[in-house]
Coordinates of C-alpha atoms and ligand atoms in Angstrom, one line a residue:
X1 CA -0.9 -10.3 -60.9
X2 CA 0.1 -7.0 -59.2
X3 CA 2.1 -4.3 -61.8
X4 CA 4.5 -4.1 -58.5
X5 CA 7.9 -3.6 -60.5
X6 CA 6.4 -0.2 -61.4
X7 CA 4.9 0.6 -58.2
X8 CA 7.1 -0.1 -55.8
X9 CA 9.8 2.1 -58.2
X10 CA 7.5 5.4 -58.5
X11 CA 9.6 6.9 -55.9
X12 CA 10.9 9.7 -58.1
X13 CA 7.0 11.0 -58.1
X14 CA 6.1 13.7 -55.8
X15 CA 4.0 12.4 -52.6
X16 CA 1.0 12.6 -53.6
X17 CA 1.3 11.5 -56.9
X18 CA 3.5 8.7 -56.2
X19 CA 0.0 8.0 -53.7
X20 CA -2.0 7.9 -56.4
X21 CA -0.2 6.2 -59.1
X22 CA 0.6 3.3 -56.5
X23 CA -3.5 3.0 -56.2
X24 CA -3.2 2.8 -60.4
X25 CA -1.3 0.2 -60.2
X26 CA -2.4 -1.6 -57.9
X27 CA -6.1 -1.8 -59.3
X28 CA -4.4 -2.6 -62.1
X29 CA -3.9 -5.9 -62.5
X30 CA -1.7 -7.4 -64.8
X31 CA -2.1 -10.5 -67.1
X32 CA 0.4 -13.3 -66.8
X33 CA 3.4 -12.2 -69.7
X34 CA 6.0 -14.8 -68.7
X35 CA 7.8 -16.7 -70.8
X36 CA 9.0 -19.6 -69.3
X37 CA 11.9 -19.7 -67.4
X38 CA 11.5 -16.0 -66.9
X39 CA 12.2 -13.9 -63.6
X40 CA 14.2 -12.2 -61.1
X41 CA 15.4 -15.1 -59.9
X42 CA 17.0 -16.0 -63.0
X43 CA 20.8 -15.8 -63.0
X44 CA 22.4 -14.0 -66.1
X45 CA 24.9 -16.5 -67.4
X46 CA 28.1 -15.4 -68.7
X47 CA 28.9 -15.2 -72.1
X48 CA 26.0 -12.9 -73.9
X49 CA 26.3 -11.6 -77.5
X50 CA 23.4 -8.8 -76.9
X51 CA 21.6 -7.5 -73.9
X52 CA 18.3 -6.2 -74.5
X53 CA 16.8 -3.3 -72.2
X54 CA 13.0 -3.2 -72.3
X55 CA 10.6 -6.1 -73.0
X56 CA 8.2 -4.0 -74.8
X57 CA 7.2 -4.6 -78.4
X58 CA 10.6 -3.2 -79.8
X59 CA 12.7 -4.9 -77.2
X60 CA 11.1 -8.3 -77.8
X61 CA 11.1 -7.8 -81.4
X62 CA 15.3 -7.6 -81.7
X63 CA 15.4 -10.1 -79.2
X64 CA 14.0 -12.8 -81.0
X65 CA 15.5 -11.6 -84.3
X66 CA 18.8 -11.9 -82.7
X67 CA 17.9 -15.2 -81.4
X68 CA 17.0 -16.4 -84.6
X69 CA 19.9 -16.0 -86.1
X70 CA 21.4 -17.6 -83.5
X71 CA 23.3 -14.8 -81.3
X72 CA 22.9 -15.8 -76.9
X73 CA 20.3 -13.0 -75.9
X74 CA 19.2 -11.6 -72.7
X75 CA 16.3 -8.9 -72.2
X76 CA 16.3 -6.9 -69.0
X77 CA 12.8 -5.7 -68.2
X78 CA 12.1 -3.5 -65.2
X79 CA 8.7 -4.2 -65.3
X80 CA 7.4 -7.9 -63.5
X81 CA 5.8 -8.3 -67.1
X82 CA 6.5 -8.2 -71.1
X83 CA 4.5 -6.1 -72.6
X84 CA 5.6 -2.5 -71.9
X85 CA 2.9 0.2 -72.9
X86 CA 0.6 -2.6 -73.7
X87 CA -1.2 -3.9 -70.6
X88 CA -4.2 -6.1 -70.6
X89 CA -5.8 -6.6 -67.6
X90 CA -8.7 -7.7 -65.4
X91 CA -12.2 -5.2 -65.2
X92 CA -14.7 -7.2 -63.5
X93 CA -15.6 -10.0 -65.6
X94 CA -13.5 -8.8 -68.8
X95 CA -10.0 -8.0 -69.5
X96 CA -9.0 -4.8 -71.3
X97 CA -6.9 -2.6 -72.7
X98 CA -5.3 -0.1 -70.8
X99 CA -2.1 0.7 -73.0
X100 CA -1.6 0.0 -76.5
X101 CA -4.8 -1.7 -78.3
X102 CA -5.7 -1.2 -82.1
X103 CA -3.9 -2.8 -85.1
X104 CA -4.4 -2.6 -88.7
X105 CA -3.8 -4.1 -91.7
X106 CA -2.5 -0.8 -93.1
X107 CA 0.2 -1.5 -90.2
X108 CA 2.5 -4.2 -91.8
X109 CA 5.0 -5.1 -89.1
X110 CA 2.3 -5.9 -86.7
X111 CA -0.2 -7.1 -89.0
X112 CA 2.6 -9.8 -90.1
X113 CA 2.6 -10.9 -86.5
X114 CA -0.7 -11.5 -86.4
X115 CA -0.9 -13.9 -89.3
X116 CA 2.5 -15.5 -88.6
X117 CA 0.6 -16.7 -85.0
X118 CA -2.7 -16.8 -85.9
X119 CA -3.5 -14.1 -83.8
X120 CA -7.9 -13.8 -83.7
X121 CA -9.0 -10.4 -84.4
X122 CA -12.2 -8.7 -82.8
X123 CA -13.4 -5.4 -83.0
X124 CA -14.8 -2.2 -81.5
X125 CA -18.1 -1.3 -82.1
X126 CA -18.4 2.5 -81.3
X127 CA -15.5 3.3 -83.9
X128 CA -16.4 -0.2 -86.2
X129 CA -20.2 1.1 -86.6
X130 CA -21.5 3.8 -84.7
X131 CA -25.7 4.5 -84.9
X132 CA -24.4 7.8 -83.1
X133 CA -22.1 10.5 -82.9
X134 CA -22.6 13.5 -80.9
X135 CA -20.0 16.5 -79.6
X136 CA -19.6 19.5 -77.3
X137 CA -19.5 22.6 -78.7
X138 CA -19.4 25.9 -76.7
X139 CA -20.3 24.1 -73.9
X140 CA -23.7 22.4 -75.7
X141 CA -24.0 18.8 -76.7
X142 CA -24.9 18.6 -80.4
X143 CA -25.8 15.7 -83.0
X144 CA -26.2 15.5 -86.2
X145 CA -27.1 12.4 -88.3
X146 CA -23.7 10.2 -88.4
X147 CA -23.0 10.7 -92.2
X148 CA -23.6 14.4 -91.9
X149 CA -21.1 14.6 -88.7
X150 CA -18.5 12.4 -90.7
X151 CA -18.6 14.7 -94.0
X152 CA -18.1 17.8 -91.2
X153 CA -14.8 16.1 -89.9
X154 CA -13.3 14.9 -92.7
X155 CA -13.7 18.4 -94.6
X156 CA -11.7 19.9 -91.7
X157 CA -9.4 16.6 -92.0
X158 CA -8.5 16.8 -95.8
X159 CA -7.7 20.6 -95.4
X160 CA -5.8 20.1 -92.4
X161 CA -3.3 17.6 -93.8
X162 CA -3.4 19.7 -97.4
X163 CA 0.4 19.6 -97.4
X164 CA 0.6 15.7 -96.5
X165 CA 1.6 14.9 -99.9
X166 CA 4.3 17.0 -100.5
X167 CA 6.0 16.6 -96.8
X168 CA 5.8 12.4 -96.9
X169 CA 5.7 11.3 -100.1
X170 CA 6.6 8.4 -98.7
X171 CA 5.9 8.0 -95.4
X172 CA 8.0 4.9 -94.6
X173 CA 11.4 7.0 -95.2
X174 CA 13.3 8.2 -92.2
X175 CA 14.1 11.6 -92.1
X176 CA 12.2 14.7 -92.8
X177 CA 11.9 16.1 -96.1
X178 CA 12.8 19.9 -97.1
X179 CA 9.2 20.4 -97.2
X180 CA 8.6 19.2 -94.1
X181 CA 11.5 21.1 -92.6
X182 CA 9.9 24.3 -93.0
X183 CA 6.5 23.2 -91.2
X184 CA 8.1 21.2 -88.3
X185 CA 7.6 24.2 -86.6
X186 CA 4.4 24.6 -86.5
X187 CA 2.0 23.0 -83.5
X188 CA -1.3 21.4 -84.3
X189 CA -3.0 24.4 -82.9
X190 CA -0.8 26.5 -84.9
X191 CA -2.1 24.9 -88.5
X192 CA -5.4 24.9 -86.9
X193 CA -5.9 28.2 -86.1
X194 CA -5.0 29.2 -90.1
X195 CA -8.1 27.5 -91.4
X196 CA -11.3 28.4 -91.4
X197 CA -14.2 26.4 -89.4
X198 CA -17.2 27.2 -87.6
X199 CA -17.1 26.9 -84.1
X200 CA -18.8 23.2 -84.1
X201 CA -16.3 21.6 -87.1
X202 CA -13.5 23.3 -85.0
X203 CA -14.7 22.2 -81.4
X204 CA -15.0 18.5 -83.5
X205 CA -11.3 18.8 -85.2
X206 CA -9.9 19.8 -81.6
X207 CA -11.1 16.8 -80.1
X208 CA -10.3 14.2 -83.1
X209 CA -6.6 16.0 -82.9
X210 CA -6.4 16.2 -79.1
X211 CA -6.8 12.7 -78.9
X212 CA -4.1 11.7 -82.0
X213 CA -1.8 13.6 -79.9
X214 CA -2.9 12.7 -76.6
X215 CA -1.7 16.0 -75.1
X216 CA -2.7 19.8 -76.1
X217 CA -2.6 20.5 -79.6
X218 CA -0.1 23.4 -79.0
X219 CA 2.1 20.7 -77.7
X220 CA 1.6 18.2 -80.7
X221 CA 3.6 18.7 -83.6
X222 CA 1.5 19.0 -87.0
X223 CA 4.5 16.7 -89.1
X224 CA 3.3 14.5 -86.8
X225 CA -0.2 14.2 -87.8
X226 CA 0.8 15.0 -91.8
X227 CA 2.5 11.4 -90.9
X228 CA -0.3 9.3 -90.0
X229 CA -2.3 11.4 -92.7
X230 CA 0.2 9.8 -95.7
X231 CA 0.0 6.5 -94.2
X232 CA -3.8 5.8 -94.7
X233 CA -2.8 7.6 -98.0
X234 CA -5.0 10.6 -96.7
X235 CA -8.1 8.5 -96.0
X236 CA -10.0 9.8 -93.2
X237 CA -12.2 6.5 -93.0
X238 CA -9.2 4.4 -92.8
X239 CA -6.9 6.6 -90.5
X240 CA -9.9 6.2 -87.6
X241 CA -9.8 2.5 -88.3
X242 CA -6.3 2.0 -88.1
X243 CA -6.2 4.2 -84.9
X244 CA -9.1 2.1 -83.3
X245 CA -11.0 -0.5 -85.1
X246 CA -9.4 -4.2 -84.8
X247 CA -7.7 -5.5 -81.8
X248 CA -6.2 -8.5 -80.7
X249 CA -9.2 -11.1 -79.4
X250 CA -6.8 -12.2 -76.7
X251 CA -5.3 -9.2 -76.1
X252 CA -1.7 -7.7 -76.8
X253 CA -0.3 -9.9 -73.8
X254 CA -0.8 -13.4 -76.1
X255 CA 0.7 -11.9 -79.0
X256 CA 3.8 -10.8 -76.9
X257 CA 3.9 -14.3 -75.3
X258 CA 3.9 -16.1 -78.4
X259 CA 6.8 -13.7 -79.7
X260 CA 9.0 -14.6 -76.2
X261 CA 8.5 -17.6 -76.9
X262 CA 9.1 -18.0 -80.3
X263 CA 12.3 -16.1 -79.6
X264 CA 13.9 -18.7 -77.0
X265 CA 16.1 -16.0 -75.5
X266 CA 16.8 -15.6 -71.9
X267 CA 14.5 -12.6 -70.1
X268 CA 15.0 -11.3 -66.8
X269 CA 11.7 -9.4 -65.2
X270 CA 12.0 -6.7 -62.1
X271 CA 15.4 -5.9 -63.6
X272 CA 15.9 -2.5 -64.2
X273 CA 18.9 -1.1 -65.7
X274 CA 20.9 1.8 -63.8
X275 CA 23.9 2.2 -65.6
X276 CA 25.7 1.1 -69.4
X277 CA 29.0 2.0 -70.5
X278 CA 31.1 0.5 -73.4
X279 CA 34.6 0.1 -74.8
X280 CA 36.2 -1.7 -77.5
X281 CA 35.6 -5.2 -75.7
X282 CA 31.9 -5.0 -75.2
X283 CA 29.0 -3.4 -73.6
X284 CA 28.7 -3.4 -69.4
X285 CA 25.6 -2.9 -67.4
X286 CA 24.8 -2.4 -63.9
X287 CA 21.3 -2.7 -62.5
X288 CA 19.4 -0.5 -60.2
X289 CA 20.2 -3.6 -57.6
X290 CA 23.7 -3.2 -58.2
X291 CA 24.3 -6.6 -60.2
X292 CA 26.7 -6.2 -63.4
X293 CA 26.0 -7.6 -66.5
X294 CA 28.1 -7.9 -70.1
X295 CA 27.5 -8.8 -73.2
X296 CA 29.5 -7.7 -76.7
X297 CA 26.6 -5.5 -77.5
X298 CA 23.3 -3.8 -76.2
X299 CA 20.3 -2.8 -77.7
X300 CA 18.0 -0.3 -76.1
X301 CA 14.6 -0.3 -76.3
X302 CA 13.4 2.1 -73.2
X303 CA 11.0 4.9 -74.0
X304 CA 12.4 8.3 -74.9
X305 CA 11.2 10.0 -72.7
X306 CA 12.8 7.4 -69.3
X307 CA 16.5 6.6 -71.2
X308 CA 17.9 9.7 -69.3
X309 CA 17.2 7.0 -66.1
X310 CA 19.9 5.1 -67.5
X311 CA 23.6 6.8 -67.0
X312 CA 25.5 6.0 -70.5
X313 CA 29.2 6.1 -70.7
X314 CA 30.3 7.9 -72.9
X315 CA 27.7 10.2 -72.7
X316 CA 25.2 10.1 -75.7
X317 CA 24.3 12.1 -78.5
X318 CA 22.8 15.6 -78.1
X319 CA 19.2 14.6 -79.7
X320 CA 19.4 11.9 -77.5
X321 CA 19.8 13.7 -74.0
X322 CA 17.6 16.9 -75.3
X323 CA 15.2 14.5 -75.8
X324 CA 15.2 12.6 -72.7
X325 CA 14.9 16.5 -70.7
X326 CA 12.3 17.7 -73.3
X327 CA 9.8 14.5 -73.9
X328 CA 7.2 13.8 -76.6
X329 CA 3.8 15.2 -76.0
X330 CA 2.2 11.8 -75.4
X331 CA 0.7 12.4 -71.5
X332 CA -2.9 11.8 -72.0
X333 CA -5.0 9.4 -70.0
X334 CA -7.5 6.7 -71.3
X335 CA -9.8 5.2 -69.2
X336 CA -12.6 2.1 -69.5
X337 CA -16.2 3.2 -67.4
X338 CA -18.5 0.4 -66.8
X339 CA -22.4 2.1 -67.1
X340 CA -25.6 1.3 -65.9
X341 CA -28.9 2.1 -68.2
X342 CA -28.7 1.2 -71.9
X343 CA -26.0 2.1 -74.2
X344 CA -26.2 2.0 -77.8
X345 CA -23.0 2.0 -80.5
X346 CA -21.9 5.7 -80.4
X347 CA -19.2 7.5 -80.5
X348 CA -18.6 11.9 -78.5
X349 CA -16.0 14.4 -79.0
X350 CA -15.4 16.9 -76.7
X351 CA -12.7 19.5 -76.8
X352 CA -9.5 19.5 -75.1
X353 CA -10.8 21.8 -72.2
X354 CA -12.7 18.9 -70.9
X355 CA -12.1 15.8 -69.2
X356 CA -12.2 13.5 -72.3
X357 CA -11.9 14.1 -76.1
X358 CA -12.9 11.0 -77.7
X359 CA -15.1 8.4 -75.6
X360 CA -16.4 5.2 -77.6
X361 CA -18.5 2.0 -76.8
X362 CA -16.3 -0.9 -76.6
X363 CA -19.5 -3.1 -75.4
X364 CA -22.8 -2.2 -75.9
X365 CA -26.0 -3.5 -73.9
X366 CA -29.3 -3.3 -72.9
X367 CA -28.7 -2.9 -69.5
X368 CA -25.5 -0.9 -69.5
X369 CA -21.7 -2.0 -71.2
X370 CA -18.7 -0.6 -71.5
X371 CA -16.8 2.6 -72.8
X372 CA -13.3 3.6 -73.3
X373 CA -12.3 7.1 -73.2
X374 CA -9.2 9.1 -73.6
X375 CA -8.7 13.0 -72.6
X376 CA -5.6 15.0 -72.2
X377 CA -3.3 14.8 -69.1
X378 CA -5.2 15.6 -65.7
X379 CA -1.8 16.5 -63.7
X380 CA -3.5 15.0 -60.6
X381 CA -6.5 17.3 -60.7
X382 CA -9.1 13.9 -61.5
X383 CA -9.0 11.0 -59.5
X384 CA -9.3 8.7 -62.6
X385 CA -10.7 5.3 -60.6
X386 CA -13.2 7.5 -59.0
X387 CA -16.5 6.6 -60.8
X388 CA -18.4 9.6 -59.6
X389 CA -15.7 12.0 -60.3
X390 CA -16.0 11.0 -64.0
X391 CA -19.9 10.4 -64.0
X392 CA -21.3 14.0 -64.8
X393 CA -19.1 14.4 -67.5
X394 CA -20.7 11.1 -69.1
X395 CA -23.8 12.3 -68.0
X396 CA -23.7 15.5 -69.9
X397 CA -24.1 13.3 -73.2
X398 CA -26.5 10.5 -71.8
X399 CA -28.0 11.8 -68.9
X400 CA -29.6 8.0 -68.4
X401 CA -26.5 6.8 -67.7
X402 CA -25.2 5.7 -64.1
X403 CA -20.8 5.2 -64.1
X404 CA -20.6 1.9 -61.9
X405 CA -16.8 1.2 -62.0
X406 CA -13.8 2.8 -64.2
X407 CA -10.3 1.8 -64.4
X408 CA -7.3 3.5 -65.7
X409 CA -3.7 3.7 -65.6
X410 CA -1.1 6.6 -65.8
X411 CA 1.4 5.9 -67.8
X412 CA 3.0 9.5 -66.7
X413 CA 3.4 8.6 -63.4
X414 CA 4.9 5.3 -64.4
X415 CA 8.7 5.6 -63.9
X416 CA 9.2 2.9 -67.2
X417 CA 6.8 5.1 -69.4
X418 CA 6.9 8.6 -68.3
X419 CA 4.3 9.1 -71.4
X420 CA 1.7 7.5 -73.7
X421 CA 2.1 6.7 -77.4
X422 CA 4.8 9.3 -78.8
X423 CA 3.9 12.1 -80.4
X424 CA 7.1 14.5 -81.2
X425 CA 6.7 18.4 -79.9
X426 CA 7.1 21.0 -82.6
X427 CA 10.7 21.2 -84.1
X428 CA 11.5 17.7 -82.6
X429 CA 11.7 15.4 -85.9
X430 CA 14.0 17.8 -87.5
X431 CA 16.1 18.5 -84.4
X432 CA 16.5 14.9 -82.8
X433 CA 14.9 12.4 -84.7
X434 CA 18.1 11.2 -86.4
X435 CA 20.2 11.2 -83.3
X436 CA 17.6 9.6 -81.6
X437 CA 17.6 6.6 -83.8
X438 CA 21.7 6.5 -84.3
X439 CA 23.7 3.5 -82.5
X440 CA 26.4 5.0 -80.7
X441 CA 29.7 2.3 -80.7
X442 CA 28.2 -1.2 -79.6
X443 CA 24.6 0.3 -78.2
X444 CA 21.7 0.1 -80.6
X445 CA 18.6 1.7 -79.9
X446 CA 15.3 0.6 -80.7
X447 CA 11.2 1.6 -80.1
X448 CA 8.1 2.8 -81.4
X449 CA 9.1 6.2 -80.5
X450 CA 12.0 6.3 -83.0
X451 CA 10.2 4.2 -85.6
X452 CA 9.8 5.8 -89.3
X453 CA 6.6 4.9 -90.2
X454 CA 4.1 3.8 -87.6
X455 CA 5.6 6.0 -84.9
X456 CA 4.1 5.7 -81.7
X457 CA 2.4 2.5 -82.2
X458 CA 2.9 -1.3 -81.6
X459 CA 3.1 -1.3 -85.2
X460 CA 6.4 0.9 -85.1
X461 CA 8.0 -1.2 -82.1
X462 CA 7.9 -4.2 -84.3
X463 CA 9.5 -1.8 -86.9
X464 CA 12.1 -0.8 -85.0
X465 CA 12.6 -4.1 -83.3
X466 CA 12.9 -6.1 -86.9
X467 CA 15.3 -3.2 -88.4
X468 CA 17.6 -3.1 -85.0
X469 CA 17.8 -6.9 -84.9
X470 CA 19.0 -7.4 -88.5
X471 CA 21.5 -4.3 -87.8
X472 CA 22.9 -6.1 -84.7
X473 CA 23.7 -9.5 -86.2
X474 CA 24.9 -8.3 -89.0
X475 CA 27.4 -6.8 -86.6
X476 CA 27.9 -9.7 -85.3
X477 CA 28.4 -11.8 -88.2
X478 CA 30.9 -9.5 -89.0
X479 CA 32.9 -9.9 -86.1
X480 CA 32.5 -13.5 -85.9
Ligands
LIG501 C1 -2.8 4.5 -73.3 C2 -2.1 4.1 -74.5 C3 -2.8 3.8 -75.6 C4 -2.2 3.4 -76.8 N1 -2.9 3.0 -77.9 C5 -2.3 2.4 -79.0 C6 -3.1 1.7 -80.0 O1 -4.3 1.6 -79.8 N2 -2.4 1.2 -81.0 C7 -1.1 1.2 -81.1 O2 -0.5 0.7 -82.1 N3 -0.3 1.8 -80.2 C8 -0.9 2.4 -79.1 N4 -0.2 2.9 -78.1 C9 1.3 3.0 -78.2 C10 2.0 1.6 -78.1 O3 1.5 0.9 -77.0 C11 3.5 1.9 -77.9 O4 3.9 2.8 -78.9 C12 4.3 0.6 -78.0 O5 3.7 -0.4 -77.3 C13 5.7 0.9 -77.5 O6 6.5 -0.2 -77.6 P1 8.1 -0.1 -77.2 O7 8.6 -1.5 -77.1 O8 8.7 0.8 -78.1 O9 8.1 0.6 -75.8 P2 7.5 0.1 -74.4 O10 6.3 -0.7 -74.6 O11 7.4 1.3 -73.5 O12 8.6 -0.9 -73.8 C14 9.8 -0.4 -73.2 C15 10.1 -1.3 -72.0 O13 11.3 -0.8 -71.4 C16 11.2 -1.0 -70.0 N5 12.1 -0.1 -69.4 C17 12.1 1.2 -69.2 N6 13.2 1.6 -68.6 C18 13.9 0.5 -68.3 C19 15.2 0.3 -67.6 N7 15.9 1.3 -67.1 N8 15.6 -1.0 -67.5 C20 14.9 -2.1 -68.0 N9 13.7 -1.9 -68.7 C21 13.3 -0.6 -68.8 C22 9.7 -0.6 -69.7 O14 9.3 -1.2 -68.5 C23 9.0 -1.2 -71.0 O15 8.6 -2.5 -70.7 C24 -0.8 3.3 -76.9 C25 0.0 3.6 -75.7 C26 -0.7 4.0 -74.6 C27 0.2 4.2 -73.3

């Protein structure tokens, strides 16, 4: 199934970029994430305790929360799919990733999903167990046995995050501590460029942090990676794993299914949401085709970087609308290359002047298999589902190799993403993070961008989702 909710609304793009992203999408095609019942079609029946906006992780999350506890829910999704920055869909004869991928069990919300559905887990073999690792340095390709590379990165890891301990002693809290106050300053490449590395460990540490913050590291906010340090309790072994080991056998689109319909609430798909104003009655929303909808409250659950698409009345807290001008950092692209000639388990870095940082082998094979790679945003300048524009770049590393077919999606073009996995800019956490996550009257807000812990991943939408639902009808039991 055709991604045509987002295509058909990329219409804020310019021309040519609206061009290409309509191409993305279009290759793109979309597993089946309807719950039953669900659609356009589907009138919106008086009488709703909570609207949901956004039928991602976060938004599905509260909705079924709410549900189960018994409040009349209906999720608006703009998209003509659940799922949100997760997207599985059709590459030749597989299915894959193109959004949101890896778990862990060092991720609690969503590793609680997984058992609660018995969810099968599979896993990645270039990140799981690599036989090789090479890198670009000043321009040359170098490689190192894999033990010796690993003990290279993680020395420029453990002194990188030196200050983890002291900024999130406990990395589940909201807010930022004093400590971390007076670093949120800084930029990645600003706490980089203080240490001292050769030129390979640092062309390696650029790449490993380029892709963490899937933008340049002078846009990436080092509180941000001191975050994800304290959460694998400064394990360098176990951070990689949680960022791309395990992933969902049957993809992120079952697990979302089986959470819609779990939920039993209402969903209504190609619905995108213009307008929401409150007063002391309830919550009123009117959709980009004009229809008006009310319920007694709403929770939001849009990306930061798209909820200045929706016009609130009363307007909404400063963080909030700073936020929605300024964006997280998250603009990267990732991209799955199908290669001819033999490819082995391995894993290459390349700094952020290149077209990719990290690529790994998701399938390995004799006669050629599969890679996934992620570099920083492109701005147009690549065409991304052109296998020969990508091909010497591959072939740089293994010359052997022939790029038969790639596939990608940008999510920056996409008018319902506008942006990757969140990653805050320097001075963002301290400055918005708290206004960000605040409910303002009868609208709660909800999403792995405004998570505490897991920020930026599925993990964190759950988070969010779970913490927002409770809130909600706790309200509502309240007024009851
Ligand atoms: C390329 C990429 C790779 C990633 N890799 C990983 C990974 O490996 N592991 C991991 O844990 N995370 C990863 N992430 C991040 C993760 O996918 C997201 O953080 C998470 O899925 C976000 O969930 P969410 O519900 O907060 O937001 P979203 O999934 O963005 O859901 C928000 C929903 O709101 C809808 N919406 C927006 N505007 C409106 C409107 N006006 N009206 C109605 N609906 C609207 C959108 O269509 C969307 O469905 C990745 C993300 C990307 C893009």
């Amino acid at each position: 199934m055709e991604d045509k909710t987002c295509a058909a609304s990329a219409a804020g793009a310019d021309g040519s970029a609206r061009r290409r992203f309509l191409k993305l999408a279009s290759t793109a095609a979309a597993a089946s994430v309807l719950p039953a019942g669900a659609g356009a079609a589907a009138p919106a029946k008086p009488g709703y305790d909570v609207v949901v906006v956004g039928g991602g992780f976060a938004g599905v999350t509260a909705a079924r929360e709410l549900a189960h506890r018994g409040a009349r829910v209906l999720l608006l999704e703009a998209r003509n799919r659940l799922g949100g920055r997760t997207f599985y869909s059709k590459f030749g004869e597989r299915k894959v990733e193109l959004g949101g991928t890896w778990i862990h069990y060092t991720q609690p919300h969503v590793w609680a999903e997984v058992m609660r559905y018995g969810m099968e887990i599979a896993e990645t073999p270039g990140v799981a167990h690599p036989d090789r690792v090479l890198w670009m340095s000043e321009g040359k390709v170098l490689e190192i046995p894999v033990m010796e590379n690993w003990a290279l990165l993680e020395d420029a890891l453990k002194r990188f995050h030196a200050e983890a301990g002291e900024v999130f002693e406990r990395p589940f809290m909201a807010g930022l501590s004093a400590a971390g106050r007076k670093l949120d300053h800084l930029s990645i490449a600003d706490r980089m460029a203080a240490m001292e590395m050769s030129p390979a460990q640092r062309d390696l540490m650029n790449a490993m942090m380029a892709t963490n913050c899937h933008g340049p590291i002078a846009t990436g906010a080092y509180t941000e990676m001191l975050r994800w340090w304290s959460l694998v309790d400064g394990d360098a072994a176990r951070l990689l794993y949680s960022c791309a080991r395990y992933k969902l056998k049957d993809g992120t689109a079952a697990l979302i299914e089986r959470m819609a319909e779990d939920g039993g609430f209402d969903v209504r798909l190609s619905t995108a949401v213009a307008e929401l104003s409150q007063d002391a009655a309830g919550v009123s929303l009117v959709t980009e085709a004009d229809e008006r909808i009310s319920a007694r409250y709403a929770v939001v659950a849009v990306p930061v970087n798209t909820a200045g698409q929706i016009e609130f009345s009363p307007p909404l807290r400063p963080g909030k609308t700073a936020m929605a001008k300024e964006h997280h950092a998250g603009k990267g692209h990732k991209l799955y290359l199908k290669v001819k000639g033999r490819l082995e388990t391995l894993i290459f870095f390349a700094p952020e002047t290149e077209l990719f940082t990290m690529v790994f082998t998701d399938q390995p094979g004799e006669d050629g298999g599969v890679l996934v790679a992620f570099g920083p945003p492109l701005d147009g300048k690549v065409d991304l589902n052109d296998p020969k524009a990508v091909e010497p770049f591959v072939r740089r590393f293994l010359p052997h190799l022939s790029v038969e077919q790639v596939l990608g999606y940008d999510w920056g073009l996409d008018p319902y993403s506008r942006g990757t996995w969140c990653t805050l800019r320097p001075g963002q956490f301290g400055k918005h993070l708290e206004d960000l996550r605040a409910r303002e009257g009868r609208v709660f807000f909800a999403g792995a961008d405004i998570a505490t812990g897991w920020r930026g991943f599925i993990d964190g939408a759950i988070e969010s989702g779970l913490q927002v639902g409770q809130a909600v009808a706790a309200e509502l039991r309240g007024r009851a």
